[in-house]
Tab-separated table of C-alpha atoms and ligand atoms in Angstrom:
chain	number	residue	atom	x	y	z
A	11	MET	CA	54.135	-193.327	-140.397
A	12	THR	CA	54.197	-196.605	-142.483
A	13	PRO	CA	56.522	-195.747	-145.373
A	14	LEU	CA	55.149	-196.062	-148.867
A	15	ILE	CA	57.477	-197.851	-150.202
A	16	ALA	CA	58.821	-200.559	-148.156
A	17	MET	CA	62.663	-200.528	-147.503
A	18	THR	CA	62.936	-204.190	-148.099
A	19	SER	CA	60.744	-207.640	-147.869
A	20	GLU	CA	63.270	-209.721	-146.061
A	21	SER	CA	61.544	-211.401	-143.672
A	22	SER	CA	58.764	-209.201	-142.463
A	23	ILE	CA	55.871	-210.214	-140.840
A	24	VAL	CA	52.186	-208.498	-141.139
A	25	VAL	CA	50.701	-209.040	-137.357
A	26	VAL	CA	46.786	-208.888	-137.659
A	27	GLU	CA	45.397	-208.348	-134.290
A	28	ASP	CA	43.288	-205.694	-132.604
A	29	ASP	CA	44.661	-205.961	-129.274
A	30	ALA	CA	47.584	-203.882	-128.839
A	31	SER	CA	48.997	-205.409	-125.910
A	32	ILE	CA	48.925	-209.052	-127.563
A	33	ALA	CA	50.325	-207.171	-131.198
A	34	ASP	CA	52.981	-205.077	-129.202
A	35	LEU	CA	54.165	-208.338	-127.338
A	36	LEU	CA	54.022	-210.535	-130.461
A	37	ASP	CA	55.655	-207.204	-132.267
A	38	MET	CA	58.824	-207.183	-129.437
A	39	TYR	CA	59.274	-210.848	-129.489
A	40	LEU	CA	59.579	-211.194	-133.169
A	41	ARG	CA	61.605	-208.192	-133.822
A	42	GLN	CA	63.629	-208.929	-131.269
A	43	SER	CA	64.270	-212.023	-133.477
A	44	GLY	CA	65.326	-209.820	-136.216
A	45	PHE	CA	61.799	-209.435	-137.930
A	46	ARG	CA	60.159	-206.518	-139.350
A	47	VAL	CA	56.984	-206.117	-137.805
A	48	TYR	CA	54.019	-204.110	-139.501
A	49	GLN	CA	51.244	-204.270	-137.146
A	50	ALA	CA	47.259	-203.914	-138.596
A	51	LEU	CA	44.523	-203.172	-136.344
A	52	ASP	CA	41.142	-204.389	-138.516
A	53	GLY	CA	41.397	-206.981	-141.421
A	54	ALA	CA	41.120	-203.972	-144.016
A	55	THR	CA	44.615	-202.563	-142.887
A	56	GLY	CA	46.105	-205.946	-142.508
A	57	LEU	CA	45.030	-206.754	-146.514
A	58	THR	CA	46.732	-203.546	-147.461
A	59	ALA	CA	49.721	-203.984	-145.227
A	60	VAL	CA	50.444	-207.656	-146.763
A	61	SER	CA	50.016	-206.483	-150.521
A	62	ARG	CA	52.289	-203.399	-149.385
A	63	HIS	CA	55.225	-204.740	-147.439
A	64	ASP	CA	54.788	-208.505	-148.890
A	65	PRO	CA	55.433	-210.247	-145.822
A	66	LYS	CA	57.545	-213.415	-145.100
A	67	LEU	CA	54.628	-214.330	-142.918
A	68	VAL	CA	51.384	-213.129	-141.576
A	69	ILE	CA	49.759	-213.973	-138.226
A	70	ILE	CA	46.364	-213.214	-138.113
A	71	ASP	CA	43.944	-212.890	-135.141
A	72	ILE	CA	40.213	-214.702	-135.662
A	73	GLY	CA	37.996	-211.735	-133.889
A	74	LEU	CA	38.602	-208.583	-135.953
A	75	PRO	CA	36.890	-205.716	-135.374
A	76	GLY	CA	35.213	-204.602	-138.702
A	77	ASP	CA	33.958	-205.854	-141.693
A	78	LEU	CA	36.081	-208.380	-141.961
A	79	ASP	CA	37.261	-211.247	-139.172
A	80	GLY	CA	40.515	-213.422	-139.218
A	81	LEU	CA	38.746	-215.719	-141.286
A	82	ASP	CA	37.576	-213.956	-144.059
A	83	VAL	CA	41.221	-212.289	-143.663
A	84	CYS	CA	43.094	-215.753	-144.192
A	85	ARG	CA	40.522	-216.581	-146.755
A	86	ARG	CA	41.041	-213.329	-149.015
A	87	LEU	CA	44.822	-213.853	-148.728
A	88	ARG	CA	44.796	-217.615	-149.492
A	89	SER	CA	42.339	-217.038	-152.588
A	90	GLY	CA	45.622	-215.183	-154.091
A	91	SER	CA	49.069	-216.294	-152.319
A	92	ASP	CA	50.810	-218.952	-150.765
A	93	VAL	CA	52.445	-216.744	-147.963
A	94	PRO	CA	52.502	-218.759	-144.679
A	95	ILE	CA	49.428	-218.324	-141.838
A	96	ILE	CA	49.467	-218.937	-138.430
A	97	MET	CA	45.326	-217.925	-136.856
A	98	LEU	CA	44.948	-216.442	-133.470
A	99	THR	CA	42.068	-218.161	-131.765
A	100	ALA	CA	40.627	-217.471	-128.531
A	101	ARG	CA	38.697	-220.456	-128.250
A	102	ASP	CA	38.056	-223.692	-128.752
A	103	ASN	CA	35.501	-223.758	-131.002
A	104	GLU	CA	37.591	-221.311	-133.450
A	105	ILE	CA	39.735	-223.607	-133.995
A	106	ASP	CA	37.377	-225.948	-135.450
A	107	ARG	CA	36.197	-223.031	-137.421
A	108	VAL	CA	39.683	-222.895	-138.780
A	109	LEU	CA	40.110	-226.592	-139.363
A	110	GLY	CA	36.194	-226.902	-140.788
A	111	LEU	CA	36.440	-224.377	-143.262
A	112	GLU	CA	39.736	-225.494	-144.553
A	113	LEU	CA	41.398	-221.864	-145.229
A	114	GLY	CA	44.619	-223.061	-145.948
A	115	ALA	CA	46.428	-221.926	-142.732
A	116	ASP	CA	49.655	-223.250	-142.454
A	117	ASP	CA	49.166	-223.073	-138.233
A	118	TYR	CA	47.021	-222.240	-135.519
A	119	VAL	CA	47.903	-221.036	-131.783
A	120	THR	CA	45.628	-220.386	-128.897
A	121	LYS	CA	45.097	-217.855	-126.607
A	122	PRO	CA	46.613	-217.138	-124.380
A	123	PHE	CA	50.107	-218.233	-125.930
A	124	SER	CA	53.916	-217.739	-125.062
A	125	PRO	CA	55.460	-215.340	-127.261
A	126	ARG	CA	58.605	-217.686	-127.295
A	127	GLU	CA	55.916	-220.269	-128.905
A	128	ILE	CA	54.540	-218.322	-131.608
A	129	VAL	CA	58.383	-217.282	-132.200
A	130	ALA	CA	59.086	-220.793	-133.065
A	131	ARG	CA	56.373	-221.240	-134.851
A	132	VAL	CA	57.025	-218.919	-136.890
A	133	LYS	CA	60.649	-220.008	-137.260
A	134	ALA	CA	59.983	-223.555	-138.540
A	135	ILE	CA	57.776	-222.744	-140.799
A	136	LEU	CA	60.229	-220.298	-142.509
A	137	ARG	CA	62.862	-222.673	-142.139
A	138	ARG	CA	60.492	-225.273	-144.314
A	139	ALA	CA	58.901	-222.463	-146.509
A	140	GLU	CA	62.596	-221.459	-147.280
A	141	GLY	CA	65.478	-223.766	-146.578
A	142	PRO	CA	67.206	-225.258	-149.752
A	143	PRO	CA	68.180	-228.789	-149.332
A	144	LYS	CA	71.602	-228.838	-148.753
A	145	ASP	CA	71.874	-231.840	-151.327
A	146	PRO	CA	69.594	-231.619	-154.188
A	147	SER	CA	67.135	-234.240	-153.668
A	148	PRO	CA	65.872	-236.570	-156.022
A	149	VAL	CA	62.421	-236.116	-157.665
A	150	LEU	CA	59.793	-238.758	-156.225
A	151	GLU	CA	57.616	-240.363	-158.868
A	152	ARG	CA	54.422	-241.649	-157.016
A	153	GLY	CA	51.381	-242.742	-158.839
A	154	GLY	CA	51.169	-239.478	-161.394
A	155	VAL	CA	52.484	-236.847	-158.805
A	156	SER	CA	56.084	-235.985	-159.078
A	157	VAL	CA	57.524	-234.223	-156.041
A	158	ASP	CA	60.720	-232.512	-156.391
A	159	LEU	CA	61.908	-231.672	-152.988
A	160	ALA	CA	64.556	-229.810	-153.718
A	161	ARG	CA	62.445	-226.940	-156.005
A	162	ARG	CA	59.765	-227.866	-153.496
A	163	GLU	CA	57.400	-227.796	-156.689
A	164	ALA	CA	54.258	-230.484	-157.180
A	165	ARG	CA	53.382	-231.669	-160.607
A	166	VAL	CA	50.812	-233.660	-161.839
A	167	GLY	CA	51.976	-234.561	-165.175
A	168	ASP	CA	53.624	-231.342	-166.623
A	169	ALA	CA	51.246	-228.980	-164.818
A	170	VAL	CA	52.621	-227.404	-161.695
A	171	VAL	CA	50.017	-227.436	-158.699
A	172	ALA	CA	50.257	-224.942	-156.546
A	173	LEU	CA	50.584	-225.669	-152.532
A	174	ALA	CA	50.934	-224.035	-149.814
A	175	THR	CA	53.496	-224.593	-147.430
A	176	ARG	CA	52.318	-227.242	-144.978
A	177	GLU	CA	50.306	-228.865	-147.919
A	178	PHE	CA	53.635	-229.562	-149.897
A	179	ASP	CA	55.175	-230.592	-146.678
A	180	LEU	CA	52.713	-233.238	-146.053
A	181	LEU	CA	53.070	-234.217	-149.979
A	182	ALA	CA	56.677	-234.837	-148.822
A	183	TYR	CA	56.312	-236.800	-146.415
A	184	PHE	CA	53.732	-239.054	-148.042
A	185	ALA	CA	56.047	-239.881	-151.042
A	186	GLU	CA	59.350	-240.563	-148.517
A	187	ASN	CA	57.443	-243.174	-147.245
A	188	PRO	CA	55.008	-245.231	-149.609
A	189	GLY	CA	53.709	-248.023	-149.066
A	190	LEU	CA	53.515	-247.230	-145.580
A	191	ALA	CA	50.345	-247.166	-143.623
A	192	LEU	CA	51.197	-243.944	-141.114
A	193	SER	CA	49.129	-242.990	-138.368
A	194	ARG	CA	47.834	-239.373	-137.837
A	195	ARG	CA	49.974	-239.071	-134.872
A	196	GLN	CA	52.866	-240.437	-136.758
A	197	ILE	CA	52.162	-237.743	-139.032
A	198	LEU	CA	51.824	-234.891	-136.982
A	199	ASP	CA	55.292	-235.877	-135.824
A	200	GLY	CA	57.211	-236.162	-139.268
A	201	VAL	CA	55.259	-232.730	-140.700
A	202	TRP	CA	54.612	-230.712	-138.173
A	203	GLY	CA	57.396	-231.838	-135.400
A	204	ALA	CA	57.088	-233.662	-132.410
A	205	GLY	CA	56.880	-230.730	-130.316
A	206	TRP	CA	53.459	-229.681	-132.099
A	207	VAL	CA	50.434	-229.802	-129.734
A	208	GLY	CA	47.400	-229.954	-132.064
A	209	ASP	CA	44.746	-231.920	-133.100
A	210	GLU	CA	44.611	-234.916	-135.227
A	211	ARG	CA	42.164	-233.143	-137.353
A	212	THR	CA	44.817	-230.920	-138.985
A	213	VAL	CA	45.619	-233.987	-141.163
A	214	ASP	CA	42.495	-234.925	-142.189
A	215	VAL	CA	41.952	-230.735	-143.537
A	216	HIS	CA	45.250	-230.847	-145.143
A	217	VAL	CA	44.377	-234.405	-146.435
A	218	ARG	CA	41.575	-233.050	-148.054
A	219	GLN	CA	43.219	-230.429	-149.617
A	220	LEU	CA	45.856	-232.303	-151.033
A	221	ARG	CA	43.318	-234.662	-153.011
A	222	LYS	CA	41.446	-231.349	-153.891
A	223	LYS	CA	44.428	-230.120	-155.550
A	224	LEU	CA	45.844	-233.221	-157.103
A	225	GLY	CA	42.946	-235.202	-157.997
A	226	ASP	CA	42.893	-238.374	-159.205
A	227	SER	CA	46.575	-239.058	-159.784
A	228	PHE	CA	47.200	-238.471	-155.810
A	229	ASN	CA	46.667	-242.368	-154.697
A	230	LEU	CA	46.345	-242.043	-150.955
A	231	ALA	CA	44.637	-244.493	-149.285
A	232	THR	CA	42.623	-244.058	-145.988
A	233	VAL	CA	43.432	-246.711	-143.638
A	234	TRP	CA	40.434	-247.276	-141.436
A	235	GLY	CA	41.571	-246.449	-137.663
A	236	VAL	CA	45.094	-245.647	-139.039
A	237	GLY	CA	45.451	-243.122	-141.045
A	238	TYR	CA	46.765	-242.731	-144.513
A	239	ARG	CA	49.233	-244.477	-146.983
A	240	LEU	CA	50.299	-243.681	-150.320
A	241	ASP	CA	50.232	-246.420	-153.140
B	3	CA	CA1	41.094	-210.116	-131.114
């Protein structure tokens, strides 16, 4: 039985996956790492579980039975929440959809995957989302955007701009390297981590989101054949 009131929202993770063997495997590895796991077998149940348990992170399989597929669930969550999201994909063309739809997922993993890899990615995302820097960092002013690294807050003028975890990390990376033409590979290494295996288009997707959210105050130039430079 699912308790009506969650005991705690500390380090809980909701796994939305209809394949029980995969869900159980993830459940086992995540619990071993100290997370409390709530499983949901379809999208609607997943959304309910997220609102009930206020998890630190959500893992969503794209192929789900019922009215809502994983992309729908991601979109709905993102419309009202910055909770980190990892998508599970079964095929390459699903990756294209995840990237193309700009759903705001923080990461994606292609099946078959190693549970250890997922746990490592979960920890990396949560470290970035939660870990307060030991020394308070300065507020970086870049163009019309100020980036407060300690508070993990981006502002345009006086207005705080809500960014997903990875979007903020990317903005911070640009802000810490002003005036430099950064290749997509450099950006992936710097923001996603050197071990991250994935498509360089991921950078473009997140850049589009930043541009959309920060508007003209964000002086990010596209350097053709290379990548991006923040002026
Ligand atoms: Ca599935």
